[in-house]
Coordinates of C-alpha atoms and ligand atoms in Angstrom, one line a residue:
M210 CA 30.6 15.7 -11.4
D211 CA 30.4 13.4 -14.4
I212 CA 32.1 13.3 -17.8
D213 CA 28.8 12.6 -19.6
E214 CA 27.3 15.9 -20.6
N215 CA 23.9 14.5 -21.3
K216 CA 23.7 13.3 -17.7
I217 CA 24.9 16.6 -16.4
N218 CA 22.3 18.6 -18.4
S219 CA 19.6 16.3 -17.4
I220 CA 20.4 16.5 -13.7
N221 CA 20.6 20.3 -13.9
K222 CA 17.1 20.2 -15.3
C223 CA 16.1 18.1 -12.3
I224 CA 15.5 15.1 -14.6
S225 CA 17.0 11.9 -13.3
P226 CA 19.0 10.0 -16.0
V227 CA 17.8 6.8 -14.3
Y228 CA 14.4 5.7 -13.2
E229 CA 14.3 5.7 -9.4
D230 CA 11.4 6.4 -7.0
G231 CA 11.7 9.8 -5.4
I232 CA 15.0 10.9 -7.0
E233 CA 13.6 13.8 -9.0
D234 CA 11.9 15.3 -5.9
I235 CA 15.4 15.3 -4.2
L236 CA 17.0 16.9 -7.3
S237 CA 14.6 19.8 -7.2
K238 CA 14.1 20.1 -3.4
Y239 CA 17.9 20.3 -2.6
N240 CA 18.9 22.3 -5.7
I241 CA 21.5 19.8 -6.6
T242 CA 23.7 20.9 -9.4
A243 CA 26.0 18.9 -11.6
T244 CA 29.1 19.8 -13.6
T245 CA 31.8 18.3 -15.9
D246 CA 34.4 20.4 -14.2
L247 CA 36.1 18.2 -11.6
A248 CA 38.6 20.9 -10.4
Q249 CA 35.7 23.2 -9.7
S250 CA 33.7 20.6 -7.8
V251 CA 36.8 19.7 -5.7
Q252 CA 37.4 23.3 -5.0
D253 CA 33.8 23.9 -3.9
S254 CA 33.4 20.9 -1.6
E255 CA 34.9 19.1 1.3
I256 CA 34.3 15.5 0.3
S257 CA 34.5 13.7 -3.0
F258 CA 32.8 10.3 -3.3
I259 CA 34.1 8.1 -6.1
C260 CA 31.0 6.4 -7.4
V261 CA 32.2 5.1 -10.8
G262 CA 31.3 1.7 -12.2
T263 CA 33.5 -1.4 -11.7
P264 CA 32.4 -3.6 -14.7
P265 CA 33.6 -7.2 -14.9
N266 CA 36.5 -8.4 -17.1
P267 CA 35.8 -11.5 -19.2
D268 CA 37.3 -13.7 -16.4
G269 CA 34.9 -12.2 -13.8
S270 CA 37.6 -10.0 -12.1
Q271 CA 37.0 -6.3 -11.8
D272 CA 37.9 -3.8 -14.5
M273 CA 39.7 -1.1 -12.4
G274 CA 39.9 1.3 -15.4
Y275 CA 37.2 3.8 -14.2
I276 CA 38.4 3.7 -10.6
K277 CA 42.0 4.4 -11.6
S278 CA 41.1 7.2 -13.9
A279 CA 38.7 8.8 -11.4
A280 CA 41.5 8.7 -8.8
K281 CA 44.0 10.1 -11.2
D282 CA 41.7 12.9 -12.2
L283 CA 41.1 13.6 -8.5
S284 CA 44.8 13.7 -7.9
N285 CA 45.1 16.4 -10.6
A286 CA 42.3 18.4 -9.2
L287 CA 43.7 18.2 -5.6
H288 CA 47.0 19.4 -6.9
S289 CA 45.7 22.2 -9.0
T290 CA 43.1 23.6 -6.6
V291 CA 43.6 25.2 -3.2
T292 CA 41.2 23.1 -1.2
R293 CA 39.5 24.6 1.9
N294 CA 41.4 24.2 5.1
Y295 CA 38.4 24.8 7.2
V296 CA 34.7 24.1 6.8
P297 CA 32.3 26.9 7.5
L298 CA 28.9 25.2 7.6
D299 CA 27.3 22.5 9.6
I300 CA 29.9 19.9 9.0
G301 CA 32.0 20.9 12.0
K302 CA 34.7 23.4 12.7
N303 CA 37.5 20.9 13.2
M304 CA 37.5 19.4 9.8
P305 CA 40.9 17.7 9.7
Y306 CA 41.4 18.0 6.0
G307 CA 40.6 20.5 3.3
H308 CA 39.4 17.6 1.2
T309 CA 38.6 13.9 1.8
V310 CA 38.2 11.3 -0.9
V311 CA 35.7 8.5 -0.3
V312 CA 35.5 5.4 -2.3
K313 CA 31.8 4.5 -2.7
S314 CA 32.2 2.1 -5.7
T315 CA 32.2 -1.6 -4.8
V316 CA 35.8 -2.6 -5.0
V317 CA 37.6 -5.8 -4.1
P318 CA 39.5 -5.8 -0.8
G319 CA 42.8 -3.9 -1.1
T320 CA 41.8 -1.6 -4.0
T321 CA 41.6 1.6 -2.0
E322 CA 45.0 1.0 -0.5
N323 CA 46.8 -0.4 -3.5
I324 CA 45.2 1.3 -6.4
V325 CA 43.2 4.4 -5.3
I326 CA 45.7 5.9 -2.9
P327 CA 48.8 5.6 -5.1
A328 CA 46.8 7.2 -7.9
L329 CA 45.7 10.0 -5.6
E330 CA 49.3 10.6 -4.5
E331 CA 50.6 10.8 -8.1
H332 CA 51.1 14.6 -7.9
G333 CA 52.9 14.6 -4.6
K334 CA 50.1 15.2 -2.1
K335 CA 50.0 12.5 0.6
A336 CA 47.0 10.6 2.0
G337 CA 46.5 11.2 5.7
K338 CA 48.6 14.4 5.5
D339 CA 47.2 16.6 2.7
F340 CA 43.9 14.9 2.2
G341 CA 41.7 12.3 3.9
V342 CA 40.7 8.9 2.5
C343 CA 37.8 6.6 3.4
M344 CA 36.0 3.6 1.9
N345 CA 32.2 3.8 2.5
P346 CA 30.3 0.9 0.9
E347 CA 26.7 1.5 -0.2
F348 CA 24.0 -1.1 0.5
L349 CA 21.0 0.5 -1.3
K350 CA 18.8 -1.5 -3.7
E351 CA 17.6 -0.4 -7.1
G352 CA 14.0 0.8 -7.1
T353 CA 14.1 1.7 -3.4
A354 CA 17.5 3.5 -3.6
V355 CA 16.4 6.8 -2.0
A356 CA 14.5 5.2 0.9
D357 CA 17.4 2.7 1.5
F358 CA 20.0 5.4 1.4
M359 CA 18.0 7.6 3.9
N360 CA 17.2 4.7 6.2
P361 CA 20.2 2.4 6.2
D362 CA 20.5 -0.7 8.4
R363 CA 24.1 0.4 9.1
I364 CA 26.8 2.7 7.8
V365 CA 30.3 1.3 7.4
I366 CA 33.2 3.8 7.5
G367 CA 36.5 2.3 6.4
E368 CA 39.2 4.8 7.3
Y369 CA 42.7 5.3 6.3
N370 CA 43.4 7.0 9.6
K371 CA 41.2 8.2 12.5
E372 CA 41.1 11.8 11.1
S373 CA 39.7 10.6 7.8
G374 CA 37.0 8.6 9.5
D375 CA 36.1 11.5 11.7
V376 CA 35.1 13.5 8.5
L377 CA 32.6 10.8 7.5
A378 CA 31.3 10.3 11.0
E379 CA 30.5 14.0 11.1
L380 CA 28.8 13.8 7.8
Y381 CA 26.6 10.9 8.9
K382 CA 26.0 12.1 12.5
D383 CA 22.2 12.5 12.0
F384 CA 21.6 9.0 10.8
K385 CA 19.9 6.8 13.4
C386 CA 21.6 3.5 12.7
P387 CA 24.8 1.7 13.9
I388 CA 27.9 3.3 12.4
L389 CA 30.9 0.9 12.2
R390 CA 34.4 2.1 11.8
T391 CA 36.9 -0.3 10.3
D392 CA 40.1 -0.2 8.2
L393 CA 39.8 0.2 4.4
K394 CA 39.9 -3.4 3.3
T395 CA 37.5 -4.6 6.0
A396 CA 34.9 -2.1 4.7
E397 CA 35.5 -3.3 1.2
M398 CA 35.1 -7.0 2.3
I399 CA 31.9 -6.2 4.3
K400 CA 30.2 -5.1 1.1
Y401 CA 31.3 -8.3 -0.8
A402 CA 30.4 -10.6 2.1
S403 CA 27.0 -9.0 2.4
N404 CA 26.1 -9.3 -1.3
A405 CA 27.6 -12.8 -1.5
F406 CA 25.6 -13.9 1.5
L407 CA 22.3 -12.6 0.1
A408 CA 23.1 -14.2 -3.3
T409 CA 23.8 -17.5 -1.4
K410 CA 20.5 -17.2 0.4
I411 CA 18.7 -16.9 -2.9
S412 CA 20.5 -19.8 -4.6
F413 CA 20.0 -21.8 -1.4
M414 CA 16.3 -21.3 -1.5
N415 CA 16.2 -22.1 -5.2
E416 CA 17.9 -25.4 -4.5
I417 CA 15.5 -26.2 -1.7
G418 CA 12.7 -25.1 -4.1
N419 CA 13.9 -27.5 -6.8
I420 CA 13.9 -30.3 -4.3
C421 CA 10.4 -29.2 -3.0
K422 CA 9.0 -29.1 -6.6
A423 CA 10.1 -32.8 -7.1
L424 CA 8.5 -33.8 -3.8
G425 CA 5.3 -31.9 -4.4
I426 CA 6.0 -29.4 -1.5
D427 CA 5.3 -25.6 -1.8
V428 CA 8.7 -24.0 -1.0
Y429 CA 6.9 -20.7 0.0
D430 CA 5.3 -22.5 2.9
V431 CA 8.6 -23.9 3.8
A432 CA 10.2 -20.5 3.6
R433 CA 7.5 -19.1 5.9
G434 CA 8.2 -21.8 8.4
M435 CA 12.0 -21.1 8.2
G436 CA 11.6 -17.3 8.4
Y437 CA 10.2 -17.2 11.9
D438 CA 13.6 -18.5 13.2
G439 CA 15.3 -15.3 14.1
R440 CA 18.7 -16.7 13.1
I441 CA 17.4 -17.2 9.5
G442 CA 15.1 -14.2 9.1
N443 CA 12.2 -14.0 6.7
K444 CA 13.8 -11.8 4.0
F445 CA 15.4 -12.9 0.7
L446 CA 13.9 -16.4 0.9
N447 CA 11.9 -16.1 -2.3
A448 CA 12.7 -18.9 -4.6
G449 CA 12.3 -18.3 -8.4
I450 CA 14.4 -18.0 -11.5
G451 CA 17.4 -16.6 -9.7
F452 CA 19.1 -13.3 -9.1
G453 CA 20.1 -10.7 -11.7
G454 CA 21.0 -7.0 -11.6
S455 CA 24.1 -5.0 -11.7
C456 CA 25.5 -6.2 -8.3
F457 CA 24.9 -9.8 -7.2
P458 CA 26.2 -11.6 -10.3
K459 CA 29.1 -9.2 -10.8
D460 CA 30.1 -9.0 -7.1
V461 CA 30.1 -12.7 -6.5
N462 CA 32.1 -13.3 -9.7
A463 CA 34.6 -10.6 -8.6
L464 CA 35.0 -12.3 -5.1
V465 CA 35.5 -15.7 -6.8
A466 CA 38.1 -14.2 -9.0
K467 CA 39.9 -12.5 -6.1
S468 CA 39.8 -15.7 -4.0
K469 CA 41.4 -17.7 -6.9
D470 CA 43.9 -15.0 -7.4
I471 CA 45.2 -15.5 -3.8
G472 CA 45.1 -19.3 -4.2
Y473 CA 41.8 -20.1 -2.5
E474 CA 39.0 -22.2 -4.3
P475 CA 35.7 -20.6 -3.1
E476 CA 33.5 -23.7 -3.6
I477 CA 30.3 -22.4 -2.0
L478 CA 30.4 -19.2 -4.1
E479 CA 31.1 -21.0 -7.3
H480 CA 28.0 -23.2 -6.8
V481 CA 25.9 -20.2 -6.0
L482 CA 26.7 -18.8 -9.4
K483 CA 26.4 -22.2 -11.2
L484 CA 22.9 -22.7 -9.7
N485 CA 21.9 -19.2 -10.7
D486 CA 23.0 -19.9 -14.3
E487 CA 20.9 -23.1 -14.5
Q488 CA 17.8 -21.9 -12.6
P489 CA 16.3 -19.7 -15.4
L490 CA 16.6 -22.5 -17.9
R491 CA 14.5 -24.8 -15.7
I492 CA 11.5 -22.6 -16.8
V493 CA 12.1 -23.6 -20.4
S494 CA 12.2 -27.3 -19.4
L495 CA 8.9 -26.9 -17.6
L496 CA 7.4 -25.1 -20.6
K497 CA 8.4 -28.0 -22.8
K498 CA 6.5 -30.4 -20.5
H499 CA 3.4 -28.7 -21.9
I500 CA 4.6 -27.7 -25.4
P501 CA 7.2 -30.3 -26.3
T502 CA 8.1 -28.6 -29.6
L503 CA 8.5 -24.9 -29.3
K504 CA 9.3 -24.3 -32.9
G505 CA 6.3 -22.6 -34.5
S506 CA 4.7 -21.8 -31.1
T507 CA 4.2 -18.3 -29.6
V508 CA 5.4 -17.9 -26.1
G509 CA 4.3 -14.9 -24.0
V510 CA 6.7 -13.3 -21.6
L511 CA 5.5 -11.1 -18.7
G512 CA 8.4 -9.2 -17.1
L513 CA 11.8 -8.3 -18.6
S514 CA 13.5 -6.2 -15.9
F515 CA 15.8 -8.0 -13.4
K516 CA 13.3 -7.2 -10.6
P517 CA 10.1 -5.0 -10.3
D518 CA 10.1 -1.2 -10.2
T519 CA 13.1 -0.7 -12.4
D520 CA 13.8 -0.5 -16.1
D521 CA 17.2 -2.2 -15.6
I522 CA 17.7 -5.4 -17.5
R523 CA 21.4 -6.0 -16.6
E524 CA 21.8 -9.7 -15.9
S525 CA 18.1 -10.1 -16.0
R526 CA 17.1 -13.8 -15.9
A527 CA 14.8 -12.9 -18.8
I528 CA 17.9 -12.7 -21.1
P529 CA 19.0 -16.4 -21.0
I530 CA 15.4 -17.5 -21.1
V531 CA 14.5 -15.4 -24.2
N532 CA 17.8 -16.6 -25.8
A533 CA 16.8 -20.2 -25.2
L534 CA 13.3 -19.7 -26.5
L535 CA 14.6 -18.1 -29.7
K536 CA 17.1 -20.9 -30.1
E537 CA 14.2 -23.4 -29.9
G538 CA 12.4 -21.6 -32.7
A539 CA 9.6 -20.0 -30.7
S540 CA 8.1 -16.6 -31.5
I541 CA 8.0 -14.3 -28.5
K542 CA 5.5 -11.7 -27.4
A543 CA 6.7 -9.7 -24.4
Y544 CA 5.5 -7.0 -22.0
D545 CA 7.2 -5.1 -19.2
P546 CA 5.9 -1.9 -17.6
K547 CA 9.3 -0.2 -17.8
A548 CA 12.0 -2.3 -19.4
M549 CA 10.8 -2.9 -23.0
D550 CA 12.9 -0.1 -24.6
N551 CA 16.1 -1.5 -23.0
F552 CA 15.2 -5.1 -23.9
R553 CA 14.4 -4.1 -27.5
K554 CA 18.0 -3.0 -28.0
L555 CA 19.2 -6.5 -27.2
F556 CA 16.3 -8.4 -28.8
P557 CA 14.7 -6.5 -31.7
Q558 CA 13.2 -9.7 -33.0
V559 CA 10.8 -10.0 -30.0
G560 CA 7.3 -8.6 -30.3
Y561 CA 6.7 -5.9 -27.6
V562 CA 3.0 -5.8 -27.0
A563 CA 0.3 -5.0 -24.4
P564 CA -0.1 -7.5 -21.5
E565 CA -3.5 -8.7 -22.8
D566 CA -1.7 -9.6 -26.1
V567 CA 1.0 -11.5 -24.2
L568 CA -1.8 -13.6 -22.6
S569 CA -3.1 -14.6 -26.0
S570 CA 0.1 -16.7 -26.6
D571 CA 0.2 -20.5 -26.5
A572 CA 1.8 -20.3 -23.1
V573 CA 2.9 -17.5 -20.8
L574 CA 6.1 -17.2 -18.7
I575 CA 6.2 -14.8 -15.7
L576 CA 9.7 -13.6 -15.2
T577 CA 9.4 -10.5 -13.0
E578 CA 7.0 -10.0 -10.1
W579 CA 5.5 -6.6 -11.2
K580 CA 2.5 -5.8 -9.0
E581 CA 0.3 -5.1 -12.0
F582 CA 0.7 -8.8 -13.1
D583 CA -1.6 -9.6 -10.2
E584 CA -4.4 -7.8 -11.9
L585 CA -4.4 -9.7 -15.2
D586 CA -7.0 -12.2 -16.2
Y587 CA -5.3 -15.7 -16.4
K588 CA -8.5 -17.7 -16.8
G589 CA -8.1 -20.4 -19.5
K590 CA -4.3 -19.7 -19.9
T591 CA -1.2 -21.9 -19.6
V592 CA 1.2 -20.2 -17.2
I593 CA 4.7 -21.1 -16.1
D594 CA 5.5 -18.8 -13.2
G595 CA 9.1 -18.0 -12.3
R596 CA 8.2 -15.4 -9.7
R597 CA 5.0 -16.4 -7.9
I598 CA 2.1 -14.3 -9.0
I599 CA -0.8 -15.4 -6.8
R600 CA -3.6 -14.5 -9.2
A601 CA -2.0 -16.6 -11.9
K602 CA -1.6 -19.5 -9.5
K603 CA -5.2 -19.3 -8.5
E604 CA -6.8 -18.7 -12.0
A605 CA -4.7 -20.2 -14.7
D606 CA -6.1 -23.2 -16.5
V607 CA -2.7 -24.9 -16.5
Y608 CA -0.2 -23.6 -13.9
E609 CA 3.3 -24.5 -13.0
G610 CA 5.5 -22.7 -10.5
I611 CA 9.2 -23.1 -11.0
C612 CA 9.9 -24.3 -7.5
W613 CA 6.4 -25.0 -6.2
Ligands
UDX178 C1 21.5 -5.7 -4.3 C2 21.6 -5.6 -2.8 O1 20.3 -6.0 -2.2 C3 22.0 -4.3 -2.3 O2 22.2 -4.3 -0.9 C4 23.3 -3.9 -3.0 O3 23.7 -2.6 -2.6 C5 23.2 -3.9 -4.5 O4 22.7 -5.2 -4.9 P1 19.7 -4.9 -6.2 O5 20.6 -5.5 -7.2 O6 19.1 -3.5 -6.5 O7 20.4 -4.8 -4.7 O8 18.4 -5.8 -6.0 P2 17.8 -6.9 -5.0 O9 16.5 -6.4 -4.5 O10 18.8 -7.3 -3.9 O11 17.6 -8.1 -5.9 C6 18.6 -8.8 -6.7 C7 18.1 -10.0 -7.4 O12 17.7 -11.0 -6.5 C8 16.8 -9.7 -8.2 O13 16.9 -10.3 -9.5 C9 15.7 -10.4 -7.4 O14 14.6 -10.8 -8.3 C10 16.4 -11.5 -6.8 N1 15.8 -12.0 -5.6 C11 15.8 -11.2 -4.5 C12 15.3 -13.3 -5.5 O15 15.3 -14.0 -6.5 N2 14.7 -13.7 -4.3 C13 14.7 -12.9 -3.2 O16 14.2 -13.4 -2.2 C14 15.2 -11.6 -3.3

């Protein structure tokens, strides 16, 4: 169920409103239907997942508007519909509730208890008595969302009471991964701690990379040597121009805001964000080593999405970089396999061209590690690489890696 009719119509035609590998096969294979009628969807189902966005307020804290209104609408629907009191199909005969509401959105600890449940109870029905409540964080990554969802490392079930948790345990019983059952706010915190840890890992490697660069050491060799240590692990050690996307920056900011709210100064997390703000601008400083005056020059940009295999440019590191280049008076020619339309809305003054055209610029910046960038011809070019494209490293006439 969604309030956006365009999305509903598109899903009902098996066309995904977002670009995501494998999603359209699922839409057609499982005959998934979408509606704008919440009461009907509650009536026809046993579980509602709240998956609305939690955008940031200007101070970094979470805007709870969508969560609150989804919970209020659900309260209305729960009140006005006679939900099932048994479940006929494969979900188990002993379903404790006619309906269970599950918070899937990433929300700061305490939200389900203090905001969602009171809103759900607004029309008199009680959590734990008339309906179940769970908090079930999602750990999927964009671009590999379907595969990540189907093969999770773990499933976390935050439960209001045991009966609520039993509903989700039943739903997920065929997944072959550890299933952890916790209280609501622990589940909420597991999601934040996981994202904050991964963001910290990236900023940490960027810091090591900045030190390596100054010492003439290749940080990717260092990362390889570190990754064999089972306590460290070899994933998320790629130094570069920092993390973007709809989750890491927003979630770390929200955790910082929440910590401050309760009187704790989260120094590590604040530095993770500070480093991530500064890191993309280092590529502009490196460029200026080769072209001291950018005014009047043409800079090529390869990659605009926040990571490969997505058209998403939210918090993409390309945004502060393009802003800085424009401020310096450079003209920009850019290419991205998927994200040019989205980027054009923010930066109509940039020229969107074919990759070969980008390569004809005075210098080229690589900002996203799309696979196809490994097939371009970098001979004779000046390349400043923010993401480690091996062919560019091998072939370019003048080559600088941001941390290597
Ligand atoms: C992230 C989490 O991985 C996922 O568990 C959570 O549910 C949502 O947020 P996502 O934002 O889709 O997923 O992308 P991810 O692949 O984690 O990358 C985030 C950013 O970190 C990208 O900008 C990427 O380029 C950057 N990154 C990632 C690095 O700079 N180095 C790395 O080693 C890994």
